[in-house]
Tab-separated table of N, CA and C in Angstrom:
chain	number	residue	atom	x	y	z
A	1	UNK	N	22.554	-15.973	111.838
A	1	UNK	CA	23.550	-16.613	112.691
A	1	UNK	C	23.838	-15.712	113.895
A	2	UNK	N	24.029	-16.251	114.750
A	2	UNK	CA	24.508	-15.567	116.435
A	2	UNK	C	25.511	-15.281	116.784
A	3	UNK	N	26.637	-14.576	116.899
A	3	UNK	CA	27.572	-14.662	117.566
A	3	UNK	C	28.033	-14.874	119.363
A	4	UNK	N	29.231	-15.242	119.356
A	4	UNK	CA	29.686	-15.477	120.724
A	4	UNK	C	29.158	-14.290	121.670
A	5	UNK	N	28.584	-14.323	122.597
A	5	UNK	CA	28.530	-13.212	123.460
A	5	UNK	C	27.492	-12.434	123.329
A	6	UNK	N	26.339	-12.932	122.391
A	6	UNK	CA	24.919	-12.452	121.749
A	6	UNK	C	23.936	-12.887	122.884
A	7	UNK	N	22.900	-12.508	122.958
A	7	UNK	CA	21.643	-12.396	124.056
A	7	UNK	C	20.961	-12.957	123.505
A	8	UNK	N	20.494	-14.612	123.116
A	8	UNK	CA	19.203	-14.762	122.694
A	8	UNK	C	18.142	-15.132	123.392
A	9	UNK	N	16.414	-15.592	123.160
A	9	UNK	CA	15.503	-16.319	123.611
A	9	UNK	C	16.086	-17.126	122.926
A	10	UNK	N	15.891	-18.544	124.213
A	10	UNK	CA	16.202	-19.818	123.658
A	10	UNK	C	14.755	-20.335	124.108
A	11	UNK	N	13.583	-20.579	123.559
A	11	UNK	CA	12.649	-21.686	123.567
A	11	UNK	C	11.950	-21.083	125.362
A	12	UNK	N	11.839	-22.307	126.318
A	12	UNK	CA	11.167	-21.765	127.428
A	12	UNK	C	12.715	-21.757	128.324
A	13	UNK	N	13.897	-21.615	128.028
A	13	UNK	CA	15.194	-21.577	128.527
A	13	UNK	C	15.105	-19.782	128.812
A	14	UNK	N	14.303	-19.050	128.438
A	14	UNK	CA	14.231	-17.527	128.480
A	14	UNK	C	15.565	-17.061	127.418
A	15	UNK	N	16.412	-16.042	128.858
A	15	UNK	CA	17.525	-15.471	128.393
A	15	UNK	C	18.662	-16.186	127.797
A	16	UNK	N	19.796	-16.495	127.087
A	16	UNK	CA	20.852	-17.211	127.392
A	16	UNK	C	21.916	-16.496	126.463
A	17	UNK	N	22.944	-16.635	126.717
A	17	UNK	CA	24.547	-16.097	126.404
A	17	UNK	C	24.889	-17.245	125.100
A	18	UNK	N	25.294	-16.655	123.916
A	18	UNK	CA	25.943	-17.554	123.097
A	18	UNK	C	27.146	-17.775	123.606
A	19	UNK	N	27.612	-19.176	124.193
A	19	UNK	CA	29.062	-18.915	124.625
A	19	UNK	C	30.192	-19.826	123.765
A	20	UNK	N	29.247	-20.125	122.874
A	20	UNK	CA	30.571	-20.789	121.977
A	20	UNK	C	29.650	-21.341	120.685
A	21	UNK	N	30.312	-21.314	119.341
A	21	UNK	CA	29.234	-22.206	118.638
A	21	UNK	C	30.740	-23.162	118.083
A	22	UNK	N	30.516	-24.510	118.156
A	22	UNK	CA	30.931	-25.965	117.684
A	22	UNK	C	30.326	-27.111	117.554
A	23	UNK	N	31.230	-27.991	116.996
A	23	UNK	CA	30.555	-29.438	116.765
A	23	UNK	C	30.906	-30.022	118.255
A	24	UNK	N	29.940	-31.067	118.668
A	24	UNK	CA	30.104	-31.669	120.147
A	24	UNK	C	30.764	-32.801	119.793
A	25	UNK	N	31.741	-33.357	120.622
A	25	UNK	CA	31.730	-34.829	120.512
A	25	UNK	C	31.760	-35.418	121.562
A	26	UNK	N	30.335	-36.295	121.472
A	26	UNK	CA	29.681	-36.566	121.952
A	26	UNK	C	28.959	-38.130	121.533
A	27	UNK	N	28.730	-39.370	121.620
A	27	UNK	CA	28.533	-40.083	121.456
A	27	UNK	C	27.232	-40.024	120.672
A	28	UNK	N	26.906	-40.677	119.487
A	28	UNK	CA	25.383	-40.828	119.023
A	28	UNK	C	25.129	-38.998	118.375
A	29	UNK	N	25.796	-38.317	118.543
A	29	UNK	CA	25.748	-36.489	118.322
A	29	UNK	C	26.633	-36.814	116.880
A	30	UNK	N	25.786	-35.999	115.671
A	30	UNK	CA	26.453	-35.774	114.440
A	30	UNK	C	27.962	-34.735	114.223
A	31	UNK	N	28.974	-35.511	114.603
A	31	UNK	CA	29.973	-35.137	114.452
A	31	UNK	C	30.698	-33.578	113.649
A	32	UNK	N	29.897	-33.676	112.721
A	32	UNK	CA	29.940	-32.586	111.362
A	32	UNK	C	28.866	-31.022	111.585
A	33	UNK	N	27.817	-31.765	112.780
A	33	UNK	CA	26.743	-30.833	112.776
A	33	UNK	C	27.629	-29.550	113.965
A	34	UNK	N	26.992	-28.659	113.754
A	34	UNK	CA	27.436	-27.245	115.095
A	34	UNK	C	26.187	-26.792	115.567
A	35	UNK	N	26.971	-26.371	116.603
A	35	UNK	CA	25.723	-26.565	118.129
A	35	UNK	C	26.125	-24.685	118.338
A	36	UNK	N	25.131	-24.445	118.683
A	36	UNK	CA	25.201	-22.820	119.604
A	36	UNK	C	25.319	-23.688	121.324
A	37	UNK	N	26.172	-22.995	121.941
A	37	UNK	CA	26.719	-23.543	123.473
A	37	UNK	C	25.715	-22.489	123.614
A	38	UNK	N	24.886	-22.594	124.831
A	38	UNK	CA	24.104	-21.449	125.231
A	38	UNK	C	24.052	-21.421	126.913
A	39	UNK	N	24.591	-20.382	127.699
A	39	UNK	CA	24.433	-20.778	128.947
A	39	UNK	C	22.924	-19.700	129.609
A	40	UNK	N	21.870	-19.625	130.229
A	40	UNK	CA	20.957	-19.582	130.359
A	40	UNK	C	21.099	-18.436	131.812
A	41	UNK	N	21.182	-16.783	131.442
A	41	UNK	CA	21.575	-16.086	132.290
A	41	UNK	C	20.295	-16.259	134.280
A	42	UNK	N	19.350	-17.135	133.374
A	42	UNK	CA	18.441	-16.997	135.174
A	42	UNK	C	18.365	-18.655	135.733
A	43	UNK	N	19.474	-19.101	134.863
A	43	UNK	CA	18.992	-20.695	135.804
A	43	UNK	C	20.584	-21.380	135.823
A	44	UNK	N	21.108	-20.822	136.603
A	44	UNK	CA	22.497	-21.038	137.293
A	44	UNK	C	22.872	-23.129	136.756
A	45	UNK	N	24.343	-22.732	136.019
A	45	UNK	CA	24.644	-24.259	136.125
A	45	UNK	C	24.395	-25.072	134.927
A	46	UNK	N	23.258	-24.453	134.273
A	46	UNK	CA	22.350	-25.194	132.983
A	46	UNK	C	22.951	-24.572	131.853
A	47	UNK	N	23.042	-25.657	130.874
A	47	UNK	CA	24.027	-25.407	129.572
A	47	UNK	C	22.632	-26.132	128.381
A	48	UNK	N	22.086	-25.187	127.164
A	48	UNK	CA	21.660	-25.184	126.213
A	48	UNK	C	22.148	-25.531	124.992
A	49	UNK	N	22.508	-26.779	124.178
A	49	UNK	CA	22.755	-27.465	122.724
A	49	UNK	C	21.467	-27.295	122.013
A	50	UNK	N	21.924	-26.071	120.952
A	50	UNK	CA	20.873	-25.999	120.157
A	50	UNK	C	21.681	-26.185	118.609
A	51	UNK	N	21.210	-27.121	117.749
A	51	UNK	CA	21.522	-27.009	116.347
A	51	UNK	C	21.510	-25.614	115.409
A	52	UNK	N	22.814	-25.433	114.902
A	52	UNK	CA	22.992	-24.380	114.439
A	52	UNK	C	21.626	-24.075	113.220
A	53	UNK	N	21.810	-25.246	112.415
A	53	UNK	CA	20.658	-25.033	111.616
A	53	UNK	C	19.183	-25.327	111.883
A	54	UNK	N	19.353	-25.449	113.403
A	54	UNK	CA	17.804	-25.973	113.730
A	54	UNK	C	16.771	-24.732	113.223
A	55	UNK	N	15.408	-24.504	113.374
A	55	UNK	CA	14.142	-23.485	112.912
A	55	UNK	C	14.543	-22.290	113.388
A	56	UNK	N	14.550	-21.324	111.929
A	56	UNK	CA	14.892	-19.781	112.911
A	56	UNK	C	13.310	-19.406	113.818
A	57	UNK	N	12.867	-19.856	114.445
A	57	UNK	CA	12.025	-19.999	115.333
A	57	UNK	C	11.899	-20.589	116.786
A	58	UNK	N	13.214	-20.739	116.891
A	58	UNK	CA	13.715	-21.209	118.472
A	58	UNK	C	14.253	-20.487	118.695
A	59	UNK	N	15.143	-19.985	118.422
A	59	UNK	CA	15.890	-18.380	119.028
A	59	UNK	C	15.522	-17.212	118.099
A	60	UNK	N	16.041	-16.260	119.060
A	60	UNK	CA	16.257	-14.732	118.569
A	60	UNK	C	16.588	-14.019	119.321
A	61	UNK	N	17.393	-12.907	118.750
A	61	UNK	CA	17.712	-12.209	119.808
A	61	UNK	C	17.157	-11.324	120.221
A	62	UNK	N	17.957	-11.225	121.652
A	62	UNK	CA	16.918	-10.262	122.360
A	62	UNK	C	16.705	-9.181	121.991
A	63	UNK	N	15.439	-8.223	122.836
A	63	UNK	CA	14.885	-7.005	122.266
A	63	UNK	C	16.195	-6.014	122.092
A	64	UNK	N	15.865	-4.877	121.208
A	64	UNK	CA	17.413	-3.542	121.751
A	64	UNK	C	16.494	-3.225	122.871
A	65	UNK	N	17.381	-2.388	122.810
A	65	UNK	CA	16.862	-1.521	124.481
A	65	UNK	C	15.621	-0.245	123.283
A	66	UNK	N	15.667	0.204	122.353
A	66	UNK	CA	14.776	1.074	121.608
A	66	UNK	C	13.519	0.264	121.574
A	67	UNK	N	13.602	-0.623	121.424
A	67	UNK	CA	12.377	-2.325	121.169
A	67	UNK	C	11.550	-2.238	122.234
A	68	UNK	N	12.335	-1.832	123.793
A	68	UNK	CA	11.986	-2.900	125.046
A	68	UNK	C	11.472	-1.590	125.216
A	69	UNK	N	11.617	-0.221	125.291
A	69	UNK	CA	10.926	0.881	125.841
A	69	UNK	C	9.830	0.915	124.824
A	70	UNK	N	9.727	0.568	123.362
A	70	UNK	CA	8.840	0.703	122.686
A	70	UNK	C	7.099	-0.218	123.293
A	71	UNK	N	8.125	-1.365	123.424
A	71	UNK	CA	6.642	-2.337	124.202
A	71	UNK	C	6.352	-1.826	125.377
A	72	UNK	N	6.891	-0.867	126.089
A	72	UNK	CA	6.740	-0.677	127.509
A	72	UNK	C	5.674	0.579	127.447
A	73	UNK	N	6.302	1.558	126.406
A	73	UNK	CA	4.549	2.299	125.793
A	73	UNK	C	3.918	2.151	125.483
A	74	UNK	N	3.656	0.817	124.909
A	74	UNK	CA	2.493	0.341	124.470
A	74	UNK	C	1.851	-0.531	125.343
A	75	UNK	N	2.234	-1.102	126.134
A	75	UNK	CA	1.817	-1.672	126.849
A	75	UNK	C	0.148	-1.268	127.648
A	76	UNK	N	-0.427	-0.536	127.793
A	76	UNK	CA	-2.040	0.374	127.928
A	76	UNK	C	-2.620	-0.202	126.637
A	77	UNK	N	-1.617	-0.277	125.790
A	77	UNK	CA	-3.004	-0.387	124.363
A	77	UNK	C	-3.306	-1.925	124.152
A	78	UNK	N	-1.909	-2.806	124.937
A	78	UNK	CA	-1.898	-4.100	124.563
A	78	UNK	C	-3.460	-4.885	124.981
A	79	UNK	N	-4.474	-5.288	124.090
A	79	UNK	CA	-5.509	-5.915	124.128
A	79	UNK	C	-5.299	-7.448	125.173
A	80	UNK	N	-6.128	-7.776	126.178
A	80	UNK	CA	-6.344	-8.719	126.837
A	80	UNK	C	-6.206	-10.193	126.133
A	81	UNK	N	-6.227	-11.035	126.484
A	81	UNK	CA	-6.712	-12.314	126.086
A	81	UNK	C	-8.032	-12.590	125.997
A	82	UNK	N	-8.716	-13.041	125.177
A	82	UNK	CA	-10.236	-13.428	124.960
A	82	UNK	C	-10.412	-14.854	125.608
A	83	UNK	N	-11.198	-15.075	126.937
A	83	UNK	CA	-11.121	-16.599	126.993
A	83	UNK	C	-12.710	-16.674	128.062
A	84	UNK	N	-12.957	-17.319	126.494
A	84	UNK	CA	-14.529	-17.417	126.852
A	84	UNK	C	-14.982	-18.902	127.654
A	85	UNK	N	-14.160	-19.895	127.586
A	85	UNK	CA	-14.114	-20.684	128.441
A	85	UNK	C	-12.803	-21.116	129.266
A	86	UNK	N	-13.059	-20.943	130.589
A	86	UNK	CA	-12.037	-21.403	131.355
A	86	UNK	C	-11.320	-22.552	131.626
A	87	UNK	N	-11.852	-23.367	131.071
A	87	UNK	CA	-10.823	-24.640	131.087
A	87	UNK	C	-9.861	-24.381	129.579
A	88	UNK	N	-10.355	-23.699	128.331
A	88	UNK	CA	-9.570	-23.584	127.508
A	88	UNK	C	-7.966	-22.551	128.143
A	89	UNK	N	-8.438	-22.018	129.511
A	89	UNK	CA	-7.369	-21.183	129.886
A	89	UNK	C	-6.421	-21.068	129.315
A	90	UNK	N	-5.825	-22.532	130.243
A	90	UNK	CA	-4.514	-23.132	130.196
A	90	UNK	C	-3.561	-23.172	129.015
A	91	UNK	N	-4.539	-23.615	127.940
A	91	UNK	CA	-3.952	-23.996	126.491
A	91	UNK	C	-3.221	-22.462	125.375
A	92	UNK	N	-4.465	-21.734	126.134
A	92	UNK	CA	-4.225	-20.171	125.554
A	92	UNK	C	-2.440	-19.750	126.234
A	93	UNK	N	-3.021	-19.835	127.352
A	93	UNK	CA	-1.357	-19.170	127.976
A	93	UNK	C	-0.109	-20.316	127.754
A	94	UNK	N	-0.305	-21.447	127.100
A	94	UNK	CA	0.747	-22.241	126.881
A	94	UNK	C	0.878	-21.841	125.574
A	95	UNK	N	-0.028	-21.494	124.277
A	95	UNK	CA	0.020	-21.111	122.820
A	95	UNK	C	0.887	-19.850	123.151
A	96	UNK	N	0.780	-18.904	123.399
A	96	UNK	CA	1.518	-17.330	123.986
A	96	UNK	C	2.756	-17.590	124.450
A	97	UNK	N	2.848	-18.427	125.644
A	97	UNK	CA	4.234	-18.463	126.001
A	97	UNK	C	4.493	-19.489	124.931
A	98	UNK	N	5.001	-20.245	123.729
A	98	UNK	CA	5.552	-20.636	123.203
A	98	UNK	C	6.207	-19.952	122.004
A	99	UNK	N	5.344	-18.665	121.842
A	99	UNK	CA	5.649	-17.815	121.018
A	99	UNK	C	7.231	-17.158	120.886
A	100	UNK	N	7.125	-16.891	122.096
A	100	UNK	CA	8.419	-16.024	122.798
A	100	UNK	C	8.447	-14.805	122.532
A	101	UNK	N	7.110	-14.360	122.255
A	101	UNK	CA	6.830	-12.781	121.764
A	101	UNK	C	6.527	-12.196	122.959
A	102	UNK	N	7.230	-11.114	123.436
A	102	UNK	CA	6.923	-10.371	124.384
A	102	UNK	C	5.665	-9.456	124.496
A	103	UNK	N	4.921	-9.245	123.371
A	103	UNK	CA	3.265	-8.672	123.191
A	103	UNK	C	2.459	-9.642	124.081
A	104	UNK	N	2.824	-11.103	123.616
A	104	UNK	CA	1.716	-12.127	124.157
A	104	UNK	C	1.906	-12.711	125.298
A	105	UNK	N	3.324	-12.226	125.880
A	105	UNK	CA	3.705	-12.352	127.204
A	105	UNK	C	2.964	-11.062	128.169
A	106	UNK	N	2.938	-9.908	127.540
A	106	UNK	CA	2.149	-8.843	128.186
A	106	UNK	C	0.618	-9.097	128.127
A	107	UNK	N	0.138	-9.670	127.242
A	107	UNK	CA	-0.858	-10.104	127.568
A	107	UNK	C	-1.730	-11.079	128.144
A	108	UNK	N	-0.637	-11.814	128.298
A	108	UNK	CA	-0.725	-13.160	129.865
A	108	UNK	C	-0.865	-12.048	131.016
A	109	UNK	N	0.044	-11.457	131.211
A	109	UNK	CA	0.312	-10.792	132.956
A	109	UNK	C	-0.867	-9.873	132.764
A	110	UNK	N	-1.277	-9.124	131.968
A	110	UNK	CA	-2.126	-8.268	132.020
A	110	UNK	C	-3.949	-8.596	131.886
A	111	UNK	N	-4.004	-9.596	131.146
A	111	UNK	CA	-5.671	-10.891	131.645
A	111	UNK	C	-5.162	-11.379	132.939
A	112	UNK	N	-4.445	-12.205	133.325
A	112	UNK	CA	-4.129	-12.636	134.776
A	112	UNK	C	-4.319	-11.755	136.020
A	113	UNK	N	-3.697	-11.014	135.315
A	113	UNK	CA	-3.663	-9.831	136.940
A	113	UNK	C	-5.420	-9.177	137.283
A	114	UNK	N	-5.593	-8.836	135.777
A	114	UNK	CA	-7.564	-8.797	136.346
A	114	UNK	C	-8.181	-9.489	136.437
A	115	UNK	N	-7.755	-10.915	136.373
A	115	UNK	CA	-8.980	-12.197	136.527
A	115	UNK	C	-8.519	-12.063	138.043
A	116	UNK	N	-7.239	-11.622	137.855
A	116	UNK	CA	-7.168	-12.595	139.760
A	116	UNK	C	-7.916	-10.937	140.734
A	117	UNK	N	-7.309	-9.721	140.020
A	117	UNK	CA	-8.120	-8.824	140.877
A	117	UNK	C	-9.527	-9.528	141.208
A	118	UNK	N	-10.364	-9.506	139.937
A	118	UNK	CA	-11.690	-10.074	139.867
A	118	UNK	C	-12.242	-10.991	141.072
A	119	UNK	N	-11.368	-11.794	140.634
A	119	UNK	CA	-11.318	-13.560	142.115
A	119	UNK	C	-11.122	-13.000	143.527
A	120	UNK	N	-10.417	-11.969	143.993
A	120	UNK	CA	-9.676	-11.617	145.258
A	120	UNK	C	-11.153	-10.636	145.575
A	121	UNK	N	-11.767	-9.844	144.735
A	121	UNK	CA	-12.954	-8.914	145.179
A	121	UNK	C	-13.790	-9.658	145.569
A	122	UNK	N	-14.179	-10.934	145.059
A	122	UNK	CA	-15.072	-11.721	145.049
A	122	UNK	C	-14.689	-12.588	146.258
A	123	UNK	N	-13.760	-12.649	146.885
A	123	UNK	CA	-13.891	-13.624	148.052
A	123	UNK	C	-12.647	-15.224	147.648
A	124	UNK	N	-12.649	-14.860	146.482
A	124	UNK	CA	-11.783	-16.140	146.229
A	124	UNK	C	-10.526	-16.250	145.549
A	125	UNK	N	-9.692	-17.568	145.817
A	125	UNK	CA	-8.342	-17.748	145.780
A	125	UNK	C	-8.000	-17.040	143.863
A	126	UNK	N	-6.978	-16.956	143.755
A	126	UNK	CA	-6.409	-17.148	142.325
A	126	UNK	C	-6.323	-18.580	141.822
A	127	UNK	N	-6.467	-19.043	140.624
A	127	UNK	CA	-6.368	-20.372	140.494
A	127	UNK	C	-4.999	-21.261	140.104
A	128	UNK	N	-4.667	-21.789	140.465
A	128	UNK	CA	-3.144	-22.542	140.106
A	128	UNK	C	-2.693	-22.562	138.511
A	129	UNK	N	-3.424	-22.292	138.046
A	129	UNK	CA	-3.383	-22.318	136.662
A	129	UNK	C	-2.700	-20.730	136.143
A	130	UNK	N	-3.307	-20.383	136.662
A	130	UNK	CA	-3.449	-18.557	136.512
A	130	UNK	C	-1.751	-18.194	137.312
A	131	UNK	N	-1.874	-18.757	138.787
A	131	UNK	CA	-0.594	-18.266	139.120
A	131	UNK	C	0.798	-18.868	138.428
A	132	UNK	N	0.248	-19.945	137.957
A	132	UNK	CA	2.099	-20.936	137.243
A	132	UNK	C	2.130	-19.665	135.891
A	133	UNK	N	1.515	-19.576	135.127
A	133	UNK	CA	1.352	-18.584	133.887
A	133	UNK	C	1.951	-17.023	134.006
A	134	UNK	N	1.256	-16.623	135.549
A	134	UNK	CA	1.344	-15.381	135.668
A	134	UNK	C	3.331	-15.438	135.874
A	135	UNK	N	3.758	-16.543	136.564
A	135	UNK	CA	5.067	-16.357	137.088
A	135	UNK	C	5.928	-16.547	135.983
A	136	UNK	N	5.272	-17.354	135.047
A	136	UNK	CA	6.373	-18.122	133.985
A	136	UNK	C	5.724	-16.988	132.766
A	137	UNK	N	5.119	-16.005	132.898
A	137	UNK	CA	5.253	-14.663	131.415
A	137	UNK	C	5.875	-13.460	132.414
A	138	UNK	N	5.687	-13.570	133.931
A	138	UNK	CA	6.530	-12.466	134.325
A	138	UNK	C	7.839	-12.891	133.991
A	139	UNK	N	8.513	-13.778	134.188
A	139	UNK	CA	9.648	-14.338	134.299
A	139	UNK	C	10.445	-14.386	133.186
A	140	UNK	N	9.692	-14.558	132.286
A	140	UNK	CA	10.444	-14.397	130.700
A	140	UNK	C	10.289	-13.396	130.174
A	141	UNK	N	9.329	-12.495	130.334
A	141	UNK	CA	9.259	-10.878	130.522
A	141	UNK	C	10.444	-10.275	130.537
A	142	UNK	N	10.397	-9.970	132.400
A	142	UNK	CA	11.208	-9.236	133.248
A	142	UNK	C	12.687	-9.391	132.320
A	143	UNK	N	13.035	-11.115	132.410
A	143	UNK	CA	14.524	-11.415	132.159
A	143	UNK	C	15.104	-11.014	130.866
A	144	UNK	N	14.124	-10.567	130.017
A	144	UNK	CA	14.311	-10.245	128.618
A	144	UNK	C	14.635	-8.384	129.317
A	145	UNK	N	13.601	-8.004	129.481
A	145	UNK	CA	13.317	-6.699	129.624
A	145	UNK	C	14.719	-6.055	130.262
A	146	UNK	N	15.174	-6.889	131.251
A	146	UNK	CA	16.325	-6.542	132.489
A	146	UNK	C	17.437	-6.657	130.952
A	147	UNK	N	17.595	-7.241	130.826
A	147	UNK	CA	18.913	-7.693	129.826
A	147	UNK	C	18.664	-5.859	128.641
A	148	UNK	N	17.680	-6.096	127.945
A	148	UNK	CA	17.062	-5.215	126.862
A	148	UNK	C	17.654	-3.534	127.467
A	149	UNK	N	17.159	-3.806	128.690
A	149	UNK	CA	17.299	-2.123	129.497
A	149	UNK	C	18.731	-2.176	130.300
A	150	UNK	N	19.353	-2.888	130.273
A	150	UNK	CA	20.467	-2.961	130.943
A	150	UNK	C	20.069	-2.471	132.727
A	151	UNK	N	19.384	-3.365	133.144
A	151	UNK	CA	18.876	-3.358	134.644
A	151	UNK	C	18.959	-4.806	135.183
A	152	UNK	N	18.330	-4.336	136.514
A	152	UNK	CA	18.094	-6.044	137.467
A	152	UNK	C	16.872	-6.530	137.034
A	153	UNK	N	16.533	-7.702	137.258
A	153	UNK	CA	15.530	-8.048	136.612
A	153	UNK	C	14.655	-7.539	137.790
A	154	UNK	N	14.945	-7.267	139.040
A	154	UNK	CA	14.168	-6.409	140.308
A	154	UNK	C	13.923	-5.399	139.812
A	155	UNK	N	14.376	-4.834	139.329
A	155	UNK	CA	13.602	-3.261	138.808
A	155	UNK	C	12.769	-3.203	137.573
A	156	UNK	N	12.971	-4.082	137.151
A	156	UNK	CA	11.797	-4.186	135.931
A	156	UNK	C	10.575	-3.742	135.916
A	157	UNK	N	9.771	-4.235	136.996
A	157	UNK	CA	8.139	-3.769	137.277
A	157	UNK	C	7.969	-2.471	137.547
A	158	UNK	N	9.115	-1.796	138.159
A	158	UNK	CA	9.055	-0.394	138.452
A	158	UNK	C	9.445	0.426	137.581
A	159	UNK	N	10.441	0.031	136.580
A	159	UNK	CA	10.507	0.827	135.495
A	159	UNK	C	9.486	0.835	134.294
A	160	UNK	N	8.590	-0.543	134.728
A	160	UNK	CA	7.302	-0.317	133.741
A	160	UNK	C	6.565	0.473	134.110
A	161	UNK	N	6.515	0.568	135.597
A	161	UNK	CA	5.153	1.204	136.445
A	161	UNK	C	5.364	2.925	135.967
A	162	UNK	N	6.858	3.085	136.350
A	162	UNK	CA	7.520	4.692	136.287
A	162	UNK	C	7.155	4.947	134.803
A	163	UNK	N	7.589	4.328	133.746
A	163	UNK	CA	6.921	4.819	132.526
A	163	UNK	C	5.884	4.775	131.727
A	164	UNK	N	4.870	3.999	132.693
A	164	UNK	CA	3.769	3.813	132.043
A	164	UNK	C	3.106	5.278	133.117
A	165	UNK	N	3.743	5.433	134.093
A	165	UNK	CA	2.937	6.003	134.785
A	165	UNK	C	3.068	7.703	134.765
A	166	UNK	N	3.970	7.948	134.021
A	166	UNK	CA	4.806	9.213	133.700
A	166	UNK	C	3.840	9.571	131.746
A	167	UNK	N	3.263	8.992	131.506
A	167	UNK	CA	2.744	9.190	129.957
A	167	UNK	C	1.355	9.136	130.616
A	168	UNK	N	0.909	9.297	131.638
A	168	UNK	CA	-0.331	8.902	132.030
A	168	UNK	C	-0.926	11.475	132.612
């Protein structure tokens, strides 16, 4: 169970604030059932109803901050994505980001970023596929990571860069 004022992943909602847990009333909404209120710290305005007893597999909370530096050293060892055909791309980086595991989010940005080096040496664009992926595992990344480290989600890349680059 979550408490008020807890940090979880909510689903592809990323970050969000427990800001209340109750029953809604609400028309056609099970009167008896309780909802986690969740407000969604990177998408201004938007309010999250999640069933209290829904799958402990839609939320969790976020990393500690001991967690978020732990993935951030490991991050060199984290193995690529295997994707031996490119139209299966897509499906791979939608299986990963549904996870909400931040390993398989590092390993979206980190196959992406050398396919697209790869594409850019070679003369050609990044593919639309590659860039929606690359933005939507930075994005749920960073916003975890920023929260985890108590930072902006702007400094995120640099505090990966600074400590990956300081063990180097």
């Amino acid at each position: 169970m979550f408490g008020i004022g807890d940090y979880v992943i909510c689903g592809n909602k990323g970050v969000c604030v427990v800001e209340n847990v109750t029953t809604l009333n609400i028309s056609g909404v099970d009167k008896a059932r309780e909802y986690y209120i969740l407000k969604p710290l990177y998408m201004a305005g938007s309010t999250v109803y999640v069933p209290v007893d829904s799958p402990k597999d839609s939320m969790r909370k976020v990393l500690k901050r001991e967690e978020a530096e732990k993935l951030i050293e490991a991050i060199p060892e984290i193995p690529l994505l295997v994707i031996t055909n490119d139209k299966l791309s897509e499906q791979m980086y939608k299986d990963c980001i549904r996870t909400n595991n931040c390993e398989e989010l590092v390993k979206i940005i980190k196959t992406i970023y050398l396919r697209k080096q790869k594409r850019i040496q070679a003369g050609r664009k990044v593919t639309a596929v590659d860039a929606k992926y690359f933005h939507m595992a930075e994005d749920n990344l960073y916003g975890e990571l920023a929260v985890a480290l108590n930072i902006s989600r702007k400094e995120v890349e640099d505090y990966i860069v600074e400590a990956i680059g300081s063990r180097e």
